[in-house]
Structure formats: structure tokens, C-alpha cells
Amino acid sequence: MNDKLKEFLKKIHDPKNKLPVYATIIVRPGKNILDFKIKKEEVNILKVIAHEEKSTGWFTHSFHIPIKNLSLSADSKNKEILSHLSNPNKISNKATKAYVEDILRKYIDILPEKKKHYFKTQRYKKKKEMQTGVKLKGF
């Protein structure tokens, strides 16, 4: 199964494929992936959820954001892309900006990877949002 995932990643990172060039943010790489699903979110953002051999449910594997949505050109360097991902105020596309802000809120920070146009999040699991206010006891 990992081969299919690698093939998908190769396709969206190859500029010859006439697809928009994507910046990939890997949340959790996963070891023995049995199956994966690609969900198309708004403004051509792709979310990949995967299922591992030993795990019980699906987890978020990665997000793929078209570099065009980040107000950058396809041949941008990782540093430029990372500065836009880390500071969503630089992104002019409102839907992409909101999506990146949501990723940052859940996974804290986006860090660089060694490969071109690949990034990773600081943590695997979503950060639990603290609930404030007074809760009323139910009777």
C-alpha cells in the first residue's frame, strides 16, 4: 500500500504532470499503511487520511496545499513556502489562509523537511482545545 501512496506523492510533486504543484505537510507518516483516502477540501486542498495495520481507526496522514494558493510561484524555495505556512497573514487566498490557520491551531507548528516542498507538523495528534466557561451540571 505504501507504493500507491508514494506514487500519489510523486504525481503531485512532478511539475510535468500538468497538475498544480503542491506543498505537502505530513502530519503522521505511519508505518504499515493498509489503505488511504484522498479528500478534496475547498480550493483544491487535498487531505489524505490513512489506516495502519495495527491501529483501529483512520488518522490524518497529510495535507497537500497548491503552492499557487499560497500566493507563490511553483518554483518557490522551501524557505519562502515555510514563511507563508508559518505566517498565514501573508496568504491572500482567504479559504487557504483559514485552512492553514486551522492546521497551525491543531498541530502547533509547521517544520521543514529535507525534500523539496515537503513539510511536517510539530505534533502527530490534534491539540485538545481547552473549554472555558462554567459548565452546568445536568440532573
mmCIF file of C-alpha atoms in Angstrom:
data_model
loop_
_atom_site.group_PDB
_atom_site.id
_atom_site.type_symbol
_atom_site.label_atom_id
_atom_site.label_comp_id
_atom_site.label_asym_id
_atom_site.label_seq_id
_atom_site.Cartn_x
_atom_site.Cartn_y
_atom_site.Cartn_z
ATOM 1 C CA MET A 1 0.000 0.000 0.000
ATOM 2 C CA ASN A 2 2.877 2.363 0.701
ATOM 3 C CA ASP A 3 3.717 2.131 -3.021
ATOM 4 C CA LYS A 4 0.365 3.650 -4.020
ATOM 5 C CA LEU A 5 0.869 6.468 -1.537
ATOM 6 C CA LYS A 6 4.402 7.108 -2.824
ATOM 7 C CA GLU A 7 3.084 7.118 -6.393
ATOM 8 C CA PHE A 8 0.407 9.674 -5.440
ATOM 9 C CA LEU A 9 3.014 11.902 -3.763
ATOM 10 C CA LYS A 10 5.294 11.618 -6.794
ATOM 11 C CA LYS A 11 2.437 12.656 -9.115
ATOM 12 C CA ILE A 12 1.508 15.803 -7.216
ATOM 13 C CA HIS A 13 5.143 16.897 -6.881
ATOM 14 C CA ASP A 14 6.080 16.395 -10.541
ATOM 15 C CA PRO A 15 5.768 19.675 -12.471
ATOM 16 C CA LYS A 16 5.443 17.751 -15.779
ATOM 17 C CA ASN A 17 2.050 16.288 -14.798
ATOM 18 C CA LYS A 18 0.054 19.457 -15.561
ATOM 19 C CA LEU A 19 -1.267 19.346 -12.008
ATOM 20 C CA PRO A 20 -0.709 22.301 -9.714
ATOM 21 C CA VAL A 21 2.488 21.880 -7.697
ATOM 22 C CA TYR A 22 1.631 21.103 -4.080
ATOM 23 C CA ALA A 23 3.301 21.793 -0.766
ATOM 24 C CA THR A 24 2.932 18.632 1.317
ATOM 25 C CA ILE A 25 2.525 18.877 5.088
ATOM 26 C CA ILE A 26 2.931 15.435 6.659
ATOM 27 C CA VAL A 27 1.152 15.106 9.987
ATOM 28 C CA ARG A 28 1.885 11.465 10.753
ATOM 29 C CA PRO A 29 3.873 9.323 8.312
ATOM 30 C CA GLY A 30 2.581 5.937 9.514
ATOM 31 C CA LYS A 31 4.433 2.617 9.274
ATOM 32 C CA ASN A 32 2.404 -0.156 7.614
ATOM 33 C CA ILE A 33 -0.360 1.700 5.821
ATOM 34 C CA LEU A 34 -3.100 -0.633 4.599
ATOM 35 C CA ASP A 35 -5.363 1.900 2.945
ATOM 36 C CA PHE A 36 -5.646 5.617 2.337
ATOM 37 C CA LYS A 37 -8.328 8.016 1.145
ATOM 38 C CA ILE A 38 -7.894 11.385 -0.501
ATOM 39 C CA LYS A 39 -10.449 14.006 0.452
ATOM 40 C CA LYS A 40 -10.699 17.110 -1.663
ATOM 41 C CA GLU A 41 -11.262 20.104 0.576
ATOM 42 C CA GLU A 42 -12.091 23.608 -0.594
ATOM 43 C CA VAL A 43 -9.806 25.473 -3.065
ATOM 44 C CA ASN A 44 -8.078 22.272 -4.288
ATOM 45 C CA ILE A 45 -6.524 21.420 -0.912
ATOM 46 C CA LEU A 46 -6.157 17.659 -0.528
ATOM 47 C CA LYS A 47 -6.337 15.856 2.806
ATOM 48 C CA VAL A 48 -5.036 12.287 2.963
ATOM 49 C CA ILE A 49 -6.340 10.035 5.697
ATOM 50 C CA ALA A 50 -4.749 6.633 6.198
ATOM 51 C CA HIS A 51 -5.354 3.361 8.036
ATOM 52 C CA GLU A 52 -2.496 1.387 9.583
ATOM 53 C CA GLU A 53 -2.178 -2.352 10.143
ATOM 54 C CA LYS A 54 -2.361 -2.240 13.930
ATOM 55 C CA SER A 55 -4.458 0.882 14.503
ATOM 56 C CA THR A 56 -8.192 0.800 14.969
ATOM 57 C CA GLY A 57 -9.226 3.878 13.028
ATOM 58 C CA TRP A 58 -8.261 6.381 10.390
ATOM 59 C CA PHE A 59 -5.764 9.149 11.054
ATOM 60 C CA THR A 60 -4.756 12.291 9.199
ATOM 61 C CA HIS A 61 -1.662 11.449 7.166
ATOM 62 C CA SER A 62 -1.041 14.713 5.329
ATOM 63 C CA PHE A 63 -2.350 17.912 3.786
ATOM 64 C CA HIS A 64 -1.468 18.997 0.257
ATOM 65 C CA ILE A 65 -1.854 22.693 -0.496
ATOM 66 C CA PRO A 66 -1.370 24.049 -4.031
ATOM 67 C CA ILE A 67 1.558 26.480 -3.958
ATOM 68 C CA LYS A 68 -0.482 28.885 -6.120
ATOM 69 C CA ASN A 69 -2.934 29.222 -3.200
ATOM 70 C CA LEU A 70 -0.083 30.462 -1.005
ATOM 71 C CA SER A 71 0.462 33.465 -3.338
ATOM 72 C CA LEU A 72 3.770 31.977 -4.518
ATOM 73 C CA SER A 73 5.145 30.636 -7.808
ATOM 74 C CA ALA A 74 5.568 26.883 -8.401
ATOM 75 C CA ASP A 75 9.380 27.092 -8.278
ATOM 76 C CA SER A 76 9.464 28.771 -4.854
ATOM 77 C CA LYS A 77 12.062 27.666 -2.347
ATOM 78 C CA ASN A 78 11.102 25.821 0.831
ATOM 79 C CA LYS A 79 12.072 28.838 2.976
ATOM 80 C CA GLU A 80 9.545 31.078 1.190
ATOM 81 C CA ILE A 81 6.797 28.462 1.404
ATOM 82 C CA LEU A 82 7.547 27.802 5.083
ATOM 83 C CA SER A 83 7.368 31.522 5.902
ATOM 84 C CA HIS A 84 3.907 31.675 4.286
ATOM 85 C CA LEU A 85 2.755 28.489 6.070
ATOM 86 C CA SER A 86 4.065 29.705 9.430
ATOM 87 C CA ASN A 87 2.554 33.160 8.974
ATOM 88 C CA PRO A 88 -0.854 32.732 7.272
ATOM 89 C CA ASN A 89 -1.355 36.533 7.155
ATOM 90 C CA LYS A 90 0.875 36.537 4.035
ATOM 91 C CA ILE A 91 -1.621 34.310 2.172
ATOM 92 C CA SER A 92 -4.076 36.309 0.065
ATOM 93 C CA ASN A 93 -6.496 33.418 -0.651
ATOM 94 C CA LYS A 94 -8.999 33.581 2.257
ATOM 95 C CA ALA A 95 -10.025 29.901 2.227
ATOM 96 C CA THR A 96 -6.397 28.708 2.151
ATOM 97 C CA LYS A 97 -5.461 31.172 4.885
ATOM 98 C CA ALA A 98 -8.262 29.840 7.137
ATOM 99 C CA TYR A 99 -7.230 26.233 6.397
ATOM 100 C CA VAL A 100 -3.559 26.869 7.249
ATOM 101 C CA GLU A 101 -4.580 28.712 10.440
ATOM 102 C CA ASP A 102 -6.651 25.659 11.407
ATOM 103 C CA ILE A 103 -3.676 23.327 10.802
ATOM 104 C CA LEU A 104 -1.466 25.570 12.951
ATOM 105 C CA ARG A 105 -4.091 25.668 15.698
ATOM 106 C CA LYS A 106 -4.385 21.869 15.805
ATOM 107 C CA TYR A 107 -0.778 20.796 15.248
ATOM 108 C CA ILE A 108 1.080 23.818 16.731
ATOM 109 C CA ASP A 109 3.781 24.462 14.102
ATOM 110 C CA ILE A 110 4.937 23.521 10.611
ATOM 111 C CA LEU A 111 8.575 22.450 10.305
ATOM 112 C CA PRO A 112 10.806 21.953 7.240
ATOM 113 C CA GLU A 113 11.684 18.528 5.793
ATOM 114 C CA LYS A 114 14.731 17.600 3.701
ATOM 115 C CA LYS A 115 12.813 17.076 0.432
ATOM 116 C CA LYS A 116 11.670 19.982 -1.736
ATOM 117 C CA HIS A 117 8.098 21.150 -0.996
ATOM 118 C CA TYR A 118 7.730 18.732 1.947
ATOM 119 C CA PHE A 119 6.978 19.863 5.491
ATOM 120 C CA LYS A 120 5.881 18.236 8.744
ATOM 121 C CA THR A 121 3.846 19.289 11.735
ATOM 122 C CA GLN A 122 5.275 19.628 15.222
ATOM 123 C CA ARG A 123 2.940 17.011 16.672
ATOM 124 C CA TYR A 124 1.018 13.968 15.419
ATOM 125 C CA LYS A 125 -2.123 14.329 17.475
ATOM 126 C CA LYS A 126 -4.510 17.238 17.441
ATOM 127 C CA LYS A 127 -4.079 19.581 20.345
ATOM 128 C CA LYS A 128 -7.165 19.442 22.521
ATOM 129 C CA GLU A 129 -8.855 22.796 22.660
ATOM 130 C CA MET A 130 -9.474 23.906 26.196
ATOM 131 C CA GLN A 131 -13.061 24.655 27.034
ATOM 132 C CA THR A 132 -13.640 27.775 29.034
ATOM 133 C CA GLY A 133 -16.674 28.918 30.879
ATOM 134 C CA VAL A 134 -18.873 27.431 33.529
ATOM 135 C CA LYS A 135 -20.485 24.075 32.837
ATOM 136 C CA LEU A 136 -23.857 23.443 34.355
ATOM 137 C CA LYS A 137 -24.437 20.098 35.983
ATOM 138 C CA GLY A 138 -27.181 18.061 34.379
ATOM 139 C CA PHE A 139 -29.680 16.386 36.689
#
